[in-house]
PDB file of C-alpha atoms in Angstrom:
ATOM      1  CA  UNK A   1     -22.170  43.211 -39.865  1.00  0.00           C
ATOM      2  CA  UNK A   2     -18.223  42.182 -39.446  1.00  0.00           C
ATOM      3  CA  UNK A   3     -17.410  42.334 -35.748  1.00  0.00           C
ATOM      4  CA  UNK A   4     -13.548  43.703 -37.124  1.00  0.00           C
ATOM      5  CA  UNK A   5     -15.605  47.119 -38.578  1.00  0.00           C
ATOM      6  CA  UNK A   6     -17.451  47.246 -36.082  1.00  0.00           C
ATOM      7  CA  UNK A   7     -14.795  47.147 -33.771  1.00  0.00           C
ATOM      8  CA  UNK A   8     -13.312  49.557 -36.006  1.00  0.00           C
ATOM      9  CA  UNK A   9     -16.105  51.928 -36.038  1.00  0.00           C
ATOM     10  CA  UNK A  10     -15.838  52.120 -32.140  1.00  0.00           C
ATOM     11  CA  UNK A  11     -12.545  52.994 -31.560  1.00  0.00           C
ATOM     12  CA  UNK A  12     -13.282  56.089 -34.316  1.00  0.00           C
ATOM     13  CA  UNK A  13     -16.064  57.052 -31.583  1.00  0.00           C
ATOM     14  CA  UNK A  14     -13.700  56.363 -28.849  1.00  0.00           C
ATOM     15  CA  UNK A  15     -10.692  58.549 -30.749  1.00  0.00           C
ATOM     16  CA  UNK A  16     -13.368  61.557 -31.499  1.00  0.00           C
ATOM     17  CA  UNK A  17     -14.482  61.792 -27.903  1.00  0.00           C
ATOM     18  CA  UNK A  18     -10.588  61.617 -26.458  1.00  0.00           C
ATOM     19  CA  UNK A  19      -9.906  64.335 -28.890  1.00  0.00           C
ATOM     20  CA  UNK A  20     -13.103  66.669 -28.061  1.00  0.00           C
ATOM     21  CA  UNK A  21     -12.262  65.871 -24.206  1.00  0.00           C
ATOM     22  CA  UNK A  22      -9.093  67.537 -25.403  1.00  0.00           C
ATOM     23  CA  UNK A  23     -10.980  70.729 -26.159  1.00  0.00           C
ATOM     24  CA  UNK A  24     -10.759  69.486 -29.709  1.00  0.00           C
ATOM     25  CA  UNK A  25     -13.777  69.852 -32.047  1.00  0.00           C
ATOM     26  CA  UNK A  26     -12.477  70.454 -35.692  1.00  0.00           C
ATOM     27  CA  UNK A  27     -13.083  66.313 -36.467  1.00  0.00           C
ATOM     28  CA  UNK A  28     -15.698  64.586 -37.801  1.00  0.00           C
ATOM     29  CA  UNK A  29     -16.187  60.906 -37.823  1.00  0.00           C
ATOM     30  CA  UNK A  30     -16.567  59.338 -41.022  1.00  0.00           C
ATOM     31  CA  UNK A  31     -20.380  58.030 -41.850  1.00  0.00           C
ATOM     32  CA  UNK A  32     -20.227  54.415 -42.683  1.00  0.00           C
ATOM     33  CA  UNK A  33     -23.848  54.136 -44.381  1.00  0.00           C
ATOM     34  CA  UNK A  34     -24.655  51.567 -41.796  1.00  0.00           C
ATOM     35  CA  UNK A  35     -28.483  51.823 -39.759  1.00  0.00           C
ATOM     36  CA  UNK A  36     -27.552  50.655 -36.805  1.00  0.00           C
ATOM     37  CA  UNK A  37     -26.777  51.916 -33.127  1.00  0.00           C
ATOM     38  CA  UNK A  38     -23.078  52.824 -34.066  1.00  0.00           C
ATOM     39  CA  UNK A  39     -24.515  54.617 -37.097  1.00  0.00           C
ATOM     40  CA  UNK A  40     -26.789  56.825 -34.807  1.00  0.00           C
ATOM     41  CA  UNK A  41     -24.046  57.174 -32.045  1.00  0.00           C
ATOM     42  CA  UNK A  42     -21.626  58.633 -34.753  1.00  0.00           C
ATOM     43  CA  UNK A  43     -24.022  60.876 -36.026  1.00  0.00           C
ATOM     44  CA  UNK A  44     -25.134  62.822 -32.515  1.00  0.00           C
ATOM     45  CA  UNK A  45     -20.859  62.627 -31.822  1.00  0.00           C
ATOM     46  CA  UNK A  46     -20.249  64.467 -35.050  1.00  0.00           C
ATOM     47  CA  UNK A  47     -23.486  66.779 -34.085  1.00  0.00           C
ATOM     48  CA  UNK A  48     -22.016  67.729 -30.552  1.00  0.00           C
ATOM     49  CA  UNK A  49     -18.707  68.683 -32.110  1.00  0.00           C
ATOM     50  CA  UNK A  50     -19.911  70.567 -34.519  1.00  0.00           C
ATOM     51  CA  UNK A  51     -22.338  72.539 -31.868  1.00  0.00           C
ATOM     52  CA  UNK A  52     -19.240  72.973 -29.538  1.00  0.00           C
ATOM     53  CA  UNK A  53     -17.072  73.742 -32.363  1.00  0.00           C
ATOM     54  CA  UNK A  54     -19.502  76.585 -33.066  1.00  0.00           C
ATOM     55  CA  UNK A  55     -19.378  77.752 -29.871  1.00  0.00           C
ATOM     56  CA  UNK A  56     -15.861  78.054 -28.884  1.00  0.00           C
ATOM     57  CA  UNK A  57     -15.424  80.722 -30.686  1.00  0.00           C
ATOM     58  CA  UNK A  58     -18.004  83.085 -28.924  1.00  0.00           C
ATOM     59  CA  UNK A  59     -15.850  84.882 -26.916  1.00  0.00           C
ATOM     60  CA  UNK A  60     -14.229  81.788 -25.584  1.00  0.00           C
ATOM     61  CA  UNK A  61     -16.917  81.371 -22.987  1.00  0.00           C
ATOM     62  CA  UNK A  62     -17.421  78.006 -23.732  1.00  0.00           C
ATOM     63  CA  UNK A  63     -14.403  75.245 -22.657  1.00  0.00           C
ATOM     64  CA  UNK A  64     -12.443  78.372 -20.929  1.00  0.00           C
ATOM     65  CA  UNK A  65      -9.231  76.525 -20.940  1.00  0.00           C
ATOM     66  CA  UNK A  66      -9.068  76.647 -24.509  1.00  0.00           C
ATOM     67  CA  UNK A  67      -9.125  78.986 -27.329  1.00  0.00           C
ATOM     68  CA  UNK A  68      -8.894  79.075 -31.361  1.00  0.00           C
ATOM     69  CA  UNK A  69      -5.656  78.985 -32.660  1.00  0.00           C
ATOM     70  CA  UNK A  70      -7.398  80.700 -35.588  1.00  0.00           C
ATOM     71  CA  UNK A  71      -6.054  79.597 -38.708  1.00  0.00           C
ATOM     72  CA  UNK A  72      -3.023  76.856 -39.445  1.00  0.00           C
ATOM     73  CA  UNK A  73      -2.066  76.090 -42.960  1.00  0.00           C
ATOM     74  CA  UNK A  74      -0.959  73.170 -44.681  1.00  0.00           C
ATOM     75  CA  UNK A  75       0.489  73.336 -48.062  1.00  0.00           C
ATOM     76  CA  UNK A  76       1.055  70.415 -50.474  1.00  0.00           C
ATOM     77  CA  UNK A  77       2.806  69.990 -53.632  1.00  0.00           C
ATOM     78  CA  UNK A  78       2.347  67.404 -55.970  1.00  0.00           C
ATOM     79  CA  UNK A  79       3.262  66.152 -59.275  1.00  0.00           C
ATOM     80  CA  UNK A  80       1.356  66.298 -62.666  1.00  0.00           C
ATOM     81  CA  UNK A  81      -0.399  62.856 -61.609  1.00  0.00           C
ATOM     82  CA  UNK A  82      -1.667  64.457 -58.454  1.00  0.00           C
ATOM     83  CA  UNK A  83       1.160  62.814 -56.137  1.00  0.00           C
ATOM     84  CA  UNK A  84       2.457  64.274 -53.320  1.00  0.00           C
ATOM     85  CA  UNK A  85       6.150  65.366 -53.946  1.00  0.00           C
ATOM     86  CA  UNK A  86       6.403  67.762 -50.489  1.00  0.00           C
ATOM     87  CA  UNK A  87       4.614  69.189 -47.967  1.00  0.00           C
ATOM     88  CA  UNK A  88       5.315  71.670 -44.977  1.00  0.00           C
ATOM     89  CA  UNK A  89       5.564  70.718 -41.741  1.00  0.00           C
ATOM     90  CA  UNK A  90       2.136  71.033 -39.760  1.00  0.00           C
ATOM     91  CA  UNK A  91       0.799  68.511 -42.291  1.00  0.00           C
ATOM     92  CA  UNK A  92       2.331  65.564 -39.998  1.00  0.00           C
ATOM     93  CA  UNK A  93       1.101  67.146 -37.420  1.00  0.00           C
ATOM     94  CA  UNK A  94      -2.431  67.895 -38.169  1.00  0.00           C
ATOM     95  CA  UNK A  95      -3.108  64.603 -39.757  1.00  0.00           C
ATOM     96  CA  UNK A  96      -1.047  62.271 -37.623  1.00  0.00           C
ATOM     97  CA  UNK A  97       1.107  60.742 -40.626  1.00  0.00           C
ATOM     98  CA  UNK A  98       4.792  60.396 -40.787  1.00  0.00           C
ATOM     99  CA  UNK A  99       6.670  61.777 -43.955  1.00  0.00           C
ATOM    100  CA  UNK A 100       7.456  58.483 -45.233  1.00  0.00           C
ATOM    101  CA  UNK A 101       4.017  57.687 -45.125  1.00  0.00           C
ATOM    102  CA  UNK A 102       2.686  60.703 -46.927  1.00  0.00           C
ATOM    103  CA  UNK A 103       5.561  61.264 -50.190  1.00  0.00           C
ATOM    104  CA  UNK A 104       4.620  59.587 -53.192  1.00  0.00           C
ATOM    105  CA  UNK A 105       0.507  58.620 -52.408  1.00  0.00           C
ATOM    106  CA  UNK A 106      -1.885  59.971 -54.112  1.00  0.00           C
ATOM    107  CA  UNK A 107      -3.597  63.108 -52.808  1.00  0.00           C
ATOM    108  CA  UNK A 108      -6.878  61.892 -53.353  1.00  0.00           C
ATOM    109  CA  UNK A 109      -5.880  59.180 -50.493  1.00  0.00           C
ATOM    110  CA  UNK A 110      -6.216  61.871 -47.644  1.00  0.00           C
ATOM    111  CA  UNK A 111      -9.410  63.115 -48.597  1.00  0.00           C
ATOM    112  CA  UNK A 112     -12.857  61.726 -47.135  1.00  0.00           C
ATOM    113  CA  UNK A 113     -15.640  59.911 -50.222  1.00  0.00           C
ATOM    114  CA  UNK A 114     -17.577  63.208 -49.991  1.00  0.00           C
ATOM    115  CA  UNK A 115     -14.739  65.155 -51.142  1.00  0.00           C
ATOM    116  CA  UNK A 116     -13.541  62.779 -53.877  1.00  0.00           C
ATOM    117  CA  UNK A 117     -16.307  64.324 -56.352  1.00  0.00           C
ATOM    118  CA  UNK A 118     -14.813  67.784 -55.915  1.00  0.00           C
ATOM    119  CA  UNK A 119     -11.333  66.724 -56.021  1.00  0.00           C
ATOM    120  CA  UNK A 120     -12.215  64.425 -59.042  1.00  0.00           C
ATOM    121  CA  UNK A 121     -13.606  67.885 -60.691  1.00  0.00           C
ATOM    122  CA  UNK A 122     -10.605  69.757 -60.068  1.00  0.00           C
ATOM    123  CA  UNK A 123      -8.404  67.379 -61.663  1.00  0.00           C
ATOM    124  CA  UNK A 124     -10.411  67.888 -64.906  1.00  0.00           C
ATOM    125  CA  UNK A 125     -10.435  71.526 -64.959  1.00  0.00           C
ATOM    126  CA  UNK A 126      -6.255  72.078 -63.853  1.00  0.00           C
ATOM    127  CA  UNK A 127      -6.056  68.979 -66.765  1.00  0.00           C
ATOM    128  CA  UNK A 128      -7.915  71.216 -69.379  1.00  0.00           C
ATOM    129  CA  UNK A 129      -6.558  74.610 -68.259  1.00  0.00           C
ATOM    130  CA  UNK A 130      -3.213  75.186 -67.079  1.00  0.00           C
ATOM    131  CA  UNK A 131      -4.001  78.470 -65.083  1.00  0.00           C
ATOM    132  CA  UNK A 132      -7.477  77.089 -63.607  1.00  0.00           C
ATOM    133  CA  UNK A 133      -7.650  78.293 -59.792  1.00  0.00           C
ATOM    134  CA  UNK A 134      -9.680  76.367 -57.596  1.00  0.00           C
ATOM    135  CA  UNK A 135     -11.531  77.872 -54.218  1.00  0.00           C
ATOM    136  CA  UNK A 136     -13.749  75.064 -51.908  1.00  0.00           C
ATOM    137  CA  UNK A 137     -13.946  73.444 -48.817  1.00  0.00           C
ATOM    138  CA  UNK A 138     -12.058  69.530 -48.563  1.00  0.00           C
ATOM    139  CA  UNK A 139     -12.305  67.213 -45.978  1.00  0.00           C
ATOM    140  CA  UNK A 140      -9.118  65.390 -45.148  1.00  0.00           C
ATOM    141  CA  UNK A 141      -9.226  62.245 -43.070  1.00  0.00           C
ATOM    142  CA  UNK A 142      -6.285  61.922 -40.520  1.00  0.00           C
ATOM    143  CA  UNK A 143      -4.562  58.549 -39.733  1.00  0.00           C
ATOM    144  CA  UNK A 144      -6.970  57.997 -36.670  1.00  0.00           C
ATOM    145  CA  UNK A 145      -9.492  58.306 -39.359  1.00  0.00           C
ATOM    146  CA  UNK A 146     -11.162  61.332 -38.020  1.00  0.00           C
ATOM    147  CA  UNK A 147     -12.336  64.074 -40.681  1.00  0.00           C
ATOM    148  CA  UNK A 148     -10.857  67.557 -40.694  1.00  0.00           C
ATOM    149  CA  UNK A 149     -12.975  69.880 -42.679  1.00  0.00           C
ATOM    150  CA  UNK A 150     -10.545  72.583 -44.163  1.00  0.00           C
ATOM    151  CA  UNK A 151     -10.688  75.906 -46.953  1.00  0.00           C
ATOM    152  CA  UNK A 152      -8.736  74.795 -49.795  1.00  0.00           C
ATOM    153  CA  UNK A 153      -7.329  76.842 -52.865  1.00  0.00           C
ATOM    154  CA  UNK A 154      -5.719  74.672 -55.653  1.00  0.00           C
ATOM    155  CA  UNK A 155      -3.409  76.079 -58.393  1.00  0.00           C
ATOM    156  CA  UNK A 156      -0.954  74.859 -60.777  1.00  0.00           C
ATOM    157  CA  UNK A 157       2.755  76.708 -60.391  1.00  0.00           C
ATOM    158  CA  UNK A 158       4.237  78.867 -62.394  1.00  0.00           C
ATOM    159  CA  UNK A 159       7.222  77.519 -65.272  1.00  0.00           C
ATOM    160  CA  UNK A 160       6.300  73.634 -64.270  1.00  0.00           C
ATOM    161  CA  UNK A 161       3.402  71.121 -64.218  1.00  0.00           C
ATOM    162  CA  UNK A 162       3.401  70.760 -60.049  1.00  0.00           C
ATOM    163  CA  UNK A 163       0.348  71.686 -58.641  1.00  0.00           C
ATOM    164  CA  UNK A 164       0.457  73.518 -55.182  1.00  0.00           C
ATOM    165  CA  UNK A 165      -3.090  72.748 -52.285  1.00  0.00           C
ATOM    166  CA  UNK A 166      -3.053  75.176 -49.634  1.00  0.00           C
ATOM    167  CA  UNK A 167      -5.528  74.386 -46.852  1.00  0.00           C
ATOM    168  CA  UNK A 168      -6.587  76.542 -43.743  1.00  0.00           C
ATOM    169  CA  UNK A 169      -8.178  74.720 -40.711  1.00  0.00           C
ATOM    170  CA  UNK A 170      -9.177  75.730 -37.214  1.00  0.00           C
ATOM    171  CA  UNK A 171      -7.254  74.241 -34.033  1.00  0.00           C
ATOM    172  CA  UNK A 172      -7.470  74.734 -30.452  1.00  0.00           C
ATOM    173  CA  UNK A 173      -4.876  75.719 -27.888  1.00  0.00           C
ATOM    174  CA  UNK A 174      -4.219  75.892 -24.378  1.00  0.00           C
ATOM    175  CA  UNK A 175      -3.596  79.372 -23.435  1.00  0.00           C
ATOM    176  CA  UNK A 176      -6.638  81.234 -23.091  1.00  0.00           C
ATOM    177  CA  UNK A 177      -6.189  83.703 -20.019  1.00  0.00           C
ATOM    178  CA  UNK A 178      -9.100  83.981 -17.231  1.00  0.00           C
ATOM    179  CA  UNK A 179      -8.731  87.524 -17.560  1.00  0.00           C
ATOM    180  CA  UNK A 180     -10.253  87.450 -21.351  1.00  0.00           C
ATOM    181  CA  UNK A 181     -13.163  85.629 -20.928  1.00  0.00           C
ATOM    182  CA  UNK A 182     -15.290  88.969 -19.620  1.00  0.00           C
ATOM    183  CA  UNK A 183     -14.879  91.744 -21.692  1.00  0.00           C
ATOM    184  CA  UNK A 184     -13.405  94.833 -20.458  1.00  0.00           C
ATOM    185  CA  UNK A 185     -15.229  97.327 -22.973  1.00  0.00           C
ATOM    186  CA  UNK A 186     -18.866  95.311 -22.391  1.00  0.00           C
ATOM    187  CA  UNK A 187     -20.509  97.145 -19.711  1.00  0.00           C
ATOM    188  CA  UNK A 188     -23.984  95.745 -19.994  1.00  0.00           C
ATOM    189  CA  UNK A 189     -22.743  92.067 -18.031  1.00  0.00           C
ATOM    190  CA  UNK A 190     -25.221  91.614 -14.843  1.00  0.00           C
ATOM    191  CA  UNK A 191     -24.242  92.257 -12.054  1.00  0.00           C
ATOM    192  CA  UNK A 192     -22.297  89.418 -10.413  1.00  0.00           C
ATOM    193  CA  UNK A 193     -21.104  87.877 -13.600  1.00  0.00           C
ATOM    194  CA  UNK A 194     -17.697  88.598 -13.009  1.00  0.00           C
ATOM    195  CA  UNK A 195     -15.742  85.625 -11.387  1.00  0.00           C
ATOM    196  CA  UNK A 196     -14.524  82.937 -13.452  1.00  0.00           C
ATOM    197  CA  UNK A 197     -15.986  80.700 -11.262  1.00  0.00           C
ATOM    198  CA  UNK A 198     -19.434  82.033 -12.199  1.00  0.00           C
ATOM    199  CA  UNK A 199     -18.501  81.892 -15.613  1.00  0.00           C
ATOM    200  CA  UNK A 200     -17.619  77.823 -15.571  1.00  0.00           C
ATOM    201  CA  UNK A 201     -20.782  77.227 -13.236  1.00  0.00           C
ATOM    202  CA  UNK A 202     -22.734  78.835 -16.204  1.00  0.00           C
ATOM    203  CA  UNK A 203     -20.961  76.368 -18.567  1.00  0.00           C
ATOM    204  CA  UNK A 204     -22.018  73.697 -16.606  1.00  0.00           C
ATOM    205  CA  UNK A 205     -25.610  74.427 -16.418  1.00  0.00           C
ATOM    206  CA  UNK A 206     -24.969  74.593 -20.524  1.00  0.00           C
ATOM    207  CA  UNK A 207     -23.396  71.065 -20.621  1.00  0.00           C
ATOM    208  CA  UNK A 208     -26.151  69.750 -18.643  1.00  0.00           C
ATOM    209  CA  UNK A 209     -29.094  71.092 -20.951  1.00  0.00           C
ATOM    210  CA  UNK A 210     -26.808  69.169 -23.431  1.00  0.00           C
ATOM    211  CA  UNK A 211     -26.440  66.154 -21.817  1.00  0.00           C
ATOM    212  CA  UNK A 212     -30.564  65.962 -21.191  1.00  0.00           C
ATOM    213  CA  UNK A 213     -31.592  66.735 -24.193  1.00  0.00           C
ATOM    214  CA  UNK A 214     -33.895  63.517 -23.710  1.00  0.00           C
ATOM    215  CA  UNK A 215     -35.442  65.127 -20.754  1.00  0.00           C
ATOM    216  CA  UNK A 216     -38.060  67.777 -20.252  1.00  0.00           C
ATOM    217  CA  UNK A 217     -36.296  70.878 -18.789  1.00  0.00           C
ATOM    218  CA  UNK A 218     -36.137  71.689 -15.058  1.00  0.00           C
ATOM    219  CA  UNK A 219     -37.649  75.149 -14.445  1.00  0.00           C
ATOM    220  CA  UNK A 220     -35.471  78.013 -13.571  1.00  0.00           C
ATOM    221  CA  UNK A 221     -35.950  77.617  -9.652  1.00  0.00           C
ATOM    222  CA  UNK A 222     -35.071  73.408  -9.822  1.00  0.00           C
ATOM    223  CA  UNK A 223     -32.085  74.289 -12.124  1.00  0.00           C
ATOM    224  CA  UNK A 224     -30.730  76.878  -9.492  1.00  0.00           C
ATOM    225  CA  UNK A 225     -31.170  74.221  -6.671  1.00  0.00           C
ATOM    226  CA  UNK A 226     -28.973  71.986  -8.637  1.00  0.00           C
ATOM    227  CA  UNK A 227     -26.293  74.205  -9.655  1.00  0.00           C
ATOM    228  CA  UNK A 228     -26.092  76.148  -6.212  1.00  0.00           C
ATOM    229  CA  UNK A 229     -26.845  79.278  -7.063  1.00  0.00           C
ATOM    230  CA  UNK A 230     -29.633  81.543  -7.594  1.00  0.00           C
ATOM    231  CA  UNK A 231     -32.339  82.488  -9.983  1.00  0.00           C
ATOM    232  CA  UNK A 232     -31.069  85.895 -11.257  1.00  0.00           C
ATOM    233  CA  UNK A 233     -27.390  84.678 -11.627  1.00  0.00           C
ATOM    234  CA  UNK A 234     -28.450  81.801 -13.924  1.00  0.00           C
ATOM    235  CA  UNK A 235     -30.867  83.607 -15.765  1.00  0.00           C
ATOM    236  CA  UNK A 236     -28.927  86.789 -16.747  1.00  0.00           C
ATOM    237  CA  UNK A 237     -25.721  85.018 -16.738  1.00  0.00           C
ATOM    238  CA  UNK A 238     -26.894  82.163 -19.141  1.00  0.00           C
ATOM    239  CA  UNK A 239     -28.669  85.162 -21.456  1.00  0.00           C
ATOM    240  CA  UNK A 240     -25.048  87.731 -21.274  1.00  0.00           C
ATOM    241  CA  UNK A 241     -23.043  84.964 -21.896  1.00  0.00           C
ATOM    242  CA  UNK A 242     -24.678  82.969 -24.415  1.00  0.00           C
ATOM    243  CA  UNK A 243     -27.225  85.303 -25.956  1.00  0.00           C
ATOM    244  CA  UNK A 244     -29.977  83.327 -25.597  1.00  0.00           C
ATOM    245  CA  UNK A 245     -32.247  82.186 -22.847  1.00  0.00           C
ATOM    246  CA  UNK A 246     -32.084  79.100 -21.064  1.00  0.00           C
ATOM    247  CA  UNK A 247     -35.364  77.437 -22.331  1.00  0.00           C
ATOM    248  CA  UNK A 248     -34.820  79.044 -26.134  1.00  0.00           C
ATOM    249  CA  UNK A 249     -31.157  77.140 -25.831  1.00  0.00           C
ATOM    250  CA  UNK A 250     -32.478  73.701 -24.702  1.00  0.00           C
ATOM    251  CA  UNK A 251     -35.535  74.070 -27.245  1.00  0.00           C
ATOM    252  CA  UNK A 252     -33.242  75.208 -30.146  1.00  0.00           C
ATOM    253  CA  UNK A 253     -30.721  72.144 -29.540  1.00  0.00           C
ATOM    254  CA  UNK A 254     -33.459  69.308 -29.044  1.00  0.00           C
ATOM    255  CA  UNK A 255     -35.211  70.130 -32.770  1.00  0.00           C
ATOM    256  CA  UNK A 256     -31.906  70.385 -34.120  1.00  0.00           C
ATOM    257  CA  UNK A 257     -30.844  66.848 -32.319  1.00  0.00           C
ATOM    258  CA  UNK A 258     -34.317  65.559 -33.472  1.00  0.00           C
ATOM    259  CA  UNK A 259     -34.123  67.198 -37.510  1.00  0.00           C
ATOM    260  CA  UNK A 260     -30.712  65.302 -37.979  1.00  0.00           C
ATOM    261  CA  UNK A 261     -31.981  62.156 -36.237  1.00  0.00           C
ATOM    262  CA  UNK A 262     -34.897  62.136 -39.127  1.00  0.00           C
ATOM    263  CA  UNK A 263     -32.386  63.122 -41.859  1.00  0.00           C
ATOM    264  CA  UNK A 264     -29.768  60.861 -41.079  1.00  0.00           C
ATOM    265  CA  UNK A 265     -31.560  57.923 -39.496  1.00  0.00           C
ATOM    266  CA  UNK A 266     -34.609  55.469 -39.610  1.00  0.00           C
ATOM    267  CA  UNK A 267     -35.917  56.216 -36.609  1.00  0.00           C
ATOM    268  CA  UNK A 268     -39.668  56.389 -36.313  1.00  0.00           C
ATOM    269  CA  UNK A 269     -41.012  60.053 -35.649  1.00  0.00           C
ATOM    270  CA  UNK A 270     -42.958  59.186 -32.593  1.00  0.00           C
ATOM    271  CA  UNK A 271     -39.392  57.830 -30.829  1.00  0.00           C
ATOM    272  CA  UNK A 272     -37.245  60.537 -32.163  1.00  0.00           C
ATOM    273  CA  UNK A 273     -40.624  63.176 -30.565  1.00  0.00           C
ATOM    274  CA  UNK A 274     -39.403  61.192 -27.167  1.00  0.00           C
ATOM    275  CA  UNK A 275     -36.007  61.085 -27.746  1.00  0.00           C
ATOM    276  CA  UNK A 276     -36.288  64.825 -28.026  1.00  0.00           C
ATOM    277  CA  UNK A 277     -38.149  65.348 -24.336  1.00  0.00           C
ATOM    278  CA  UNK A 278     -41.318  65.640 -26.108  1.00  0.00           C
ATOM    279  CA  UNK A 279     -44.442  63.787 -24.205  1.00  0.00           C
ATOM    280  CA  UNK A 280     -46.543  63.812 -26.974  1.00  0.00           C
ATOM    281  CA  UNK A 281     -45.634  64.055 -30.997  1.00  0.00           C
ATOM    282  CA  UNK A 282     -48.197  66.624 -31.437  1.00  0.00           C
ATOM    283  CA  UNK A 283     -46.232  69.065 -29.400  1.00  0.00           C
ATOM    284  CA  UNK A 284     -43.107  68.041 -31.203  1.00  0.00           C
ATOM    285  CA  UNK A 285     -44.442  68.809 -34.225  1.00  0.00           C
ATOM    286  CA  UNK A 286     -45.776  71.866 -33.809  1.00  0.00           C
ATOM    287  CA  UNK A 287     -42.359  72.896 -32.076  1.00  0.00           C
ATOM    288  CA  UNK A 288     -40.781  71.814 -34.881  1.00  0.00           C
ATOM    289  CA  UNK A 289     -42.448  73.288 -37.679  1.00  0.00           C
ATOM    290  CA  UNK A 290     -42.869  76.804 -35.580  1.00  0.00           C
ATOM    291  CA  UNK A 291     -38.744  76.555 -35.694  1.00  0.00           C
ATOM    292  CA  UNK A 292     -37.982  75.404 -39.367  1.00  0.00           C
ATOM    293  CA  UNK A 293     -40.898  76.144 -40.691  1.00  0.00           C
ATOM    294  CA  UNK A 294     -42.127  72.805 -41.826  1.00  0.00           C
ATOM    295  CA  UNK A 295     -42.744  69.951 -40.394  1.00  0.00           C
ATOM    296  CA  UNK A 296     -41.345  66.362 -39.426  1.00  0.00           C
ATOM    297  CA  UNK A 297     -42.837  64.646 -42.256  1.00  0.00           C
ATOM    298  CA  UNK A 298     -41.688  66.807 -44.836  1.00  0.00           C
ATOM    299  CA  UNK A 299     -37.718  65.616 -44.161  1.00  0.00           C
ATOM    300  CA  UNK A 300     -36.313  63.973 -46.878  1.00  0.00           C
ATOM    301  CA  UNK A 301     -34.400  60.969 -44.885  1.00  0.00           C
ATOM    302  CA  UNK A 302     -31.377  59.858 -46.440  1.00  0.00           C
ATOM    303  CA  UNK A 303     -31.317  56.239 -45.230  1.00  0.00           C
TER     304      UNK A 303
END
């Protein structure tokens, strides 16, 4: 493969990791379609970002330095040829382009390859029916080649042929206060889970599990020694914050990772089993079928 393209893909991964390090998990890296280690890394980074983005909305427990800013709205006005005429002030901020980069550009240049089919359908419908109203998810591409999934509405303005594209996207804001990490109205928390330091410790356990999905999970006693806490606080604190046991969390995450690797790569199933912390393929296959209702061999591989 061309070394310049490899370098570009590597830079995209680095940029994605920098965004995640800042607590921003809303982006995705666009897939290249290659079958190599960089593509596997891309799949894993996208998977991690998606999982973290889902978890940061859970009462603010994950990543306690950040919280959701809920929704940011971006708005484009296009002419009848679907060329950008104007936009609101959030557009350059979210996508990283200067206003000059955006004016008079085709709106489709901001969309991922996967969204182009949906967008072309919208264009056809708007051309046939002036009153057509479209609502769906479109994925934008930032200047740094990161993907931003957004919920969009597309409609034609009254009295002229201009088109309004309005999108909403979850973003991250550094304003969460420690006092809201533990709800005052929740009286079922285990004894001792009151301090921010306790919540941060349990988050470290969470991070440790995600970082070691390819290894067998240490037992509760070993985990408590690793993190310098007691088994009670670790067991019940984790279940209180994440609504699942430590082992259930670990098992579900490693199997979801395995599912994605099966679907998106050509790695042999036995190797994926080992990469997922299973000592034998039969054990992996049994656990996989129990969670998903079908065996690894039943999955259609995309590559």
